[in-house]
Coordinates of C-alpha atoms in Angstrom, one line a residue:
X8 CA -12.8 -10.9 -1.3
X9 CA -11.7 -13.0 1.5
X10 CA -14.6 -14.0 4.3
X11 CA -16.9 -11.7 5.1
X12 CA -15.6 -10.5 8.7
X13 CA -11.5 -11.4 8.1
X14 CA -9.3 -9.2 8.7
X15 CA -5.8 -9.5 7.7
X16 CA -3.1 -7.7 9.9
X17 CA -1.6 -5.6 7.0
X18 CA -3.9 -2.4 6.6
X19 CA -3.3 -0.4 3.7
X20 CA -4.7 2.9 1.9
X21 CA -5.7 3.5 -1.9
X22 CA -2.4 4.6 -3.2
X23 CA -0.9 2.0 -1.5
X24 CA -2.9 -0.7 -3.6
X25 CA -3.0 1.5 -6.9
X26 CA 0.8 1.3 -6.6
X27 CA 1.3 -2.6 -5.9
X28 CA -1.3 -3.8 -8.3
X29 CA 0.3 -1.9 -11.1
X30 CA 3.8 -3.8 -9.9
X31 CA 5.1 -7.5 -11.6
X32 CA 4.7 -8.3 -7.9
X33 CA 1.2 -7.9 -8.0
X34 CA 0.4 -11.6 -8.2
X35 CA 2.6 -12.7 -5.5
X36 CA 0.9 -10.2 -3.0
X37 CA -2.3 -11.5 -3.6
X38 CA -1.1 -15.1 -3.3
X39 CA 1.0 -15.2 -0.1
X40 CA -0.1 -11.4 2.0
X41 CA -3.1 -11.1 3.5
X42 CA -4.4 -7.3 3.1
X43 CA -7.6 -5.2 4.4
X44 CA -8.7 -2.1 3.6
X45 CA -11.9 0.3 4.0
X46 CA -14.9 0.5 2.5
X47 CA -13.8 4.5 1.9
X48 CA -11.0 3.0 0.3
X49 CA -12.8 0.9 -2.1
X50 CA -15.1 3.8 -2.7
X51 CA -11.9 5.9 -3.5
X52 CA -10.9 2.4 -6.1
X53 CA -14.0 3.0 -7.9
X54 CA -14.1 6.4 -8.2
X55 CA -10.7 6.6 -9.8
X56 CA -11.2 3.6 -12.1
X57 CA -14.7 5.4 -13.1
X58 CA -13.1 8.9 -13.7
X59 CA -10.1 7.7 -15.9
X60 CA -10.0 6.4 -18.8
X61 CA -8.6 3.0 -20.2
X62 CA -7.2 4.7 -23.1
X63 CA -5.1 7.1 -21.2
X64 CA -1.9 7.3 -22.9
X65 CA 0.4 4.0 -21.0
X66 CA 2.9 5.6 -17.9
X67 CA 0.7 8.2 -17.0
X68 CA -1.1 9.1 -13.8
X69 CA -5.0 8.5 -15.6
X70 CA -3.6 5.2 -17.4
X71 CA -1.9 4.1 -13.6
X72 CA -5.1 5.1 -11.5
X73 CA -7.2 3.2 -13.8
X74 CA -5.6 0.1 -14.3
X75 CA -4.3 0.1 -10.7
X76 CA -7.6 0.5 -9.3
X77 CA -9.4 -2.2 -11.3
X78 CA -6.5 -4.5 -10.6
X79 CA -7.6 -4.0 -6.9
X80 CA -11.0 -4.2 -7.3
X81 CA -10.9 -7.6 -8.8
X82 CA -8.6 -8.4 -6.1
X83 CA -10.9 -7.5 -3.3
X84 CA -14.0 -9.2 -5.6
X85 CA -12.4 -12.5 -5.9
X86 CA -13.3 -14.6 -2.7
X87 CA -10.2 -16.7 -2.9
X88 CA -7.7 -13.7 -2.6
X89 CA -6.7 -12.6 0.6
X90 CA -7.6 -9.2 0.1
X91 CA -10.5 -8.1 2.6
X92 CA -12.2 -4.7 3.6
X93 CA -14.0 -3.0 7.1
X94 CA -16.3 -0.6 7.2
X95 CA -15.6 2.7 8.8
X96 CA -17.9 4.2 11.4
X97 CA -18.2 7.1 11.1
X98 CA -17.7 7.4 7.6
X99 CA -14.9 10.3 7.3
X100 CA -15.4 12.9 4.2
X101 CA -12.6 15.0 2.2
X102 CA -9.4 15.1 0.1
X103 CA -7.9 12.6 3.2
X104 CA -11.0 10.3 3.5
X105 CA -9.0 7.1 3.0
X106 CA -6.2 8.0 5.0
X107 CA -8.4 8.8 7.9
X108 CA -10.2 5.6 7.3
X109 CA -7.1 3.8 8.2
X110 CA -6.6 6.4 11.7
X111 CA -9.9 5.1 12.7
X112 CA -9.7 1.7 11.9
X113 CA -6.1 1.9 14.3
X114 CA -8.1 3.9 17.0
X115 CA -11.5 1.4 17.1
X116 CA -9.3 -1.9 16.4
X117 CA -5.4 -1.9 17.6
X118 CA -5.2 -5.4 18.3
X119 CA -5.8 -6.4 14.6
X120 CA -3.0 -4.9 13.3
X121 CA 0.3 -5.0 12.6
X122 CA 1.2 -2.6 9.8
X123 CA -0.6 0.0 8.3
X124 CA 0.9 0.7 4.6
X125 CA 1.0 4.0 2.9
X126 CA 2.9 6.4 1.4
X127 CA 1.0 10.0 2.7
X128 CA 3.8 11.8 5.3
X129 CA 1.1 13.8 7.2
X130 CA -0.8 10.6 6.9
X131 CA 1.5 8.4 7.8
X132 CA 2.5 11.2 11.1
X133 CA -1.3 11.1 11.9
X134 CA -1.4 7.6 12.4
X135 CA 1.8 7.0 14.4
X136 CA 0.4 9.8 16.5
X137 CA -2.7 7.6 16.9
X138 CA -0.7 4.4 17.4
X139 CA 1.5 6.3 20.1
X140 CA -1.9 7.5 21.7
X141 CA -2.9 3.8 21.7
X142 CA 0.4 1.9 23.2
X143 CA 0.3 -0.5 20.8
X144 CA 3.0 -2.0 18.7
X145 CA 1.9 -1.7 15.1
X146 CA 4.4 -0.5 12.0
X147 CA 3.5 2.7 9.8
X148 CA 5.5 2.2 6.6
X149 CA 5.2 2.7 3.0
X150 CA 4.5 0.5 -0.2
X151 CA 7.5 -1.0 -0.6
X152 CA 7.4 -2.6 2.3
X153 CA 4.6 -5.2 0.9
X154 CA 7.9 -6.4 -1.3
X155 CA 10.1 -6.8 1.7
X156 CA 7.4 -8.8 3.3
X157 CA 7.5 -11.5 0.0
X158 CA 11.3 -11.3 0.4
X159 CA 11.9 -12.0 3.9
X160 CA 9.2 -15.2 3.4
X161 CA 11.5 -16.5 0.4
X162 CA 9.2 -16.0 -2.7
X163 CA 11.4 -13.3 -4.6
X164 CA 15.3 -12.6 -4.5
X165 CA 16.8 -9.5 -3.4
X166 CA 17.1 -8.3 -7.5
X167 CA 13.3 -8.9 -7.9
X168 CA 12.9 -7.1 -4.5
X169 CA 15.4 -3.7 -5.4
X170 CA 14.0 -4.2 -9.2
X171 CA 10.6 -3.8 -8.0
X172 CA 10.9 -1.3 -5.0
X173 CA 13.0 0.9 -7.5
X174 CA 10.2 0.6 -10.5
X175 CA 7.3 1.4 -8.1
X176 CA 9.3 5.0 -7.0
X177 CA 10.2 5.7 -10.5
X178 CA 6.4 5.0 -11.6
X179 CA 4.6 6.6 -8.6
X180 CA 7.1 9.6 -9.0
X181 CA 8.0 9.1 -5.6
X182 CA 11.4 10.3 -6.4
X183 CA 12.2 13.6 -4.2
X184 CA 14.9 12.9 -1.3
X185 CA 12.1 12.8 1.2
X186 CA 9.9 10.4 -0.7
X187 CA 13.1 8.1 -1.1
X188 CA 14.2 8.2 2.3
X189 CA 10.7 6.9 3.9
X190 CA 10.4 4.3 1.3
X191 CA 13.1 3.0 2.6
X192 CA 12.3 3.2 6.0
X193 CA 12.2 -0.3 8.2
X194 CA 13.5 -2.2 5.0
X195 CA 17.2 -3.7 6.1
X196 CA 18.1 -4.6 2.8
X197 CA 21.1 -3.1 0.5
X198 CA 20.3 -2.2 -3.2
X199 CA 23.0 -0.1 -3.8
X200 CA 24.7 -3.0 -6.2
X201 CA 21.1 -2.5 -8.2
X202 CA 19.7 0.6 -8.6
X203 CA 20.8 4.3 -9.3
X204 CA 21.9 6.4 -6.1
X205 CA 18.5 8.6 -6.4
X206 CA 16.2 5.8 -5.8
X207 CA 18.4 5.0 -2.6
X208 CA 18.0 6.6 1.0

């Protein structure tokens, strides 16, 4: 984990990092994007990388939480990646711990973000809400957006940016019209030469 006290711009939740760090884009992200996260978010990392097992059968959900999860938890224990994490205060409780983690962190600490990553629509409402409340100019988007970030700063093509936005939907089974369309959202970049027409908005 990066310095004790950094914090990067990008805030992301605990699907949001299961989902990346089970990409081929993985290493990249922790190379070139600074991340942060919360302490309930880490606590949510472990929980699902203690709960499933390793020998979960390969593609589904057990076998993606628990490899996903460890792959972030090495991230954030490895001082030389730019993954970093705050504490929350007050600690929030429940199903939506993580996501209100991130709410909080917007409320308490505007000015040190940018984006806040996640995939949740009532989360994702709550926080714009809060960012609205605030008057500040930060970005509520979902996962895929990590992989426009790598593209727009020349480390992958367009193909390993649609290749890689359309594997994450199909693995995450974030493939209803709804789920599509927000993944898209913010990302000015045409795939339609690439993938399928139902992983496009």
């Amino acid at each position: 984990m990066a310095g004790g006290d950094t914090r990067y711009p990008i805030l992301v939740d605990t699907d949001t990092l299961i989902a990346v760090a089970n990409s081929s884009l993985w290493t990249q992200i922790t190379e070139h994007v600074g991340l942060t996260t919360t302490n309930v978010c880490k606590q949510e990392l472990e929980r699902h990388a203690e709960e499933t097992r390793e020998t979960a059968p390969e593609g589904s959900r057990p076998y993606r939480l628990h490899h996903g999860s460890r792959a972030a938890l090495a991230a954030l224990a490895d001082d030389d990646t730019p993954l970093t994490q705050v504490t929350s205060v007050p600690r929030p409780h429940g199903a939506d711990a993580g996501e209100e983690s991130l709410r909080q962190e917007v409320v308490q600490n505007p000015e040190a973000i940018d984006y806040v990553i996640l995939m949740d629509a009532a989360g994702r409402r709550s926080i714009r809400r809060a960012v609205d409340d605030q008057d500040e100019d930060i970005r509520v988007v979902t996962p895929p957006f990590l992989f426009y970030i790598l593209y727009d700063n020349d480390l992958i093509s367009r193909r390993e940016f649609c290749e890689a936005c359309g594997e994450l939907l199909e693995r995450e089974g974030w493939t209803g019209y709804k789920a599509v369309k927000a993944a898209w959202e913010g990302i000015p970049i045409d795939c339609s030469d690439i993938l399928d027409d139902n992983l496009l908005p």
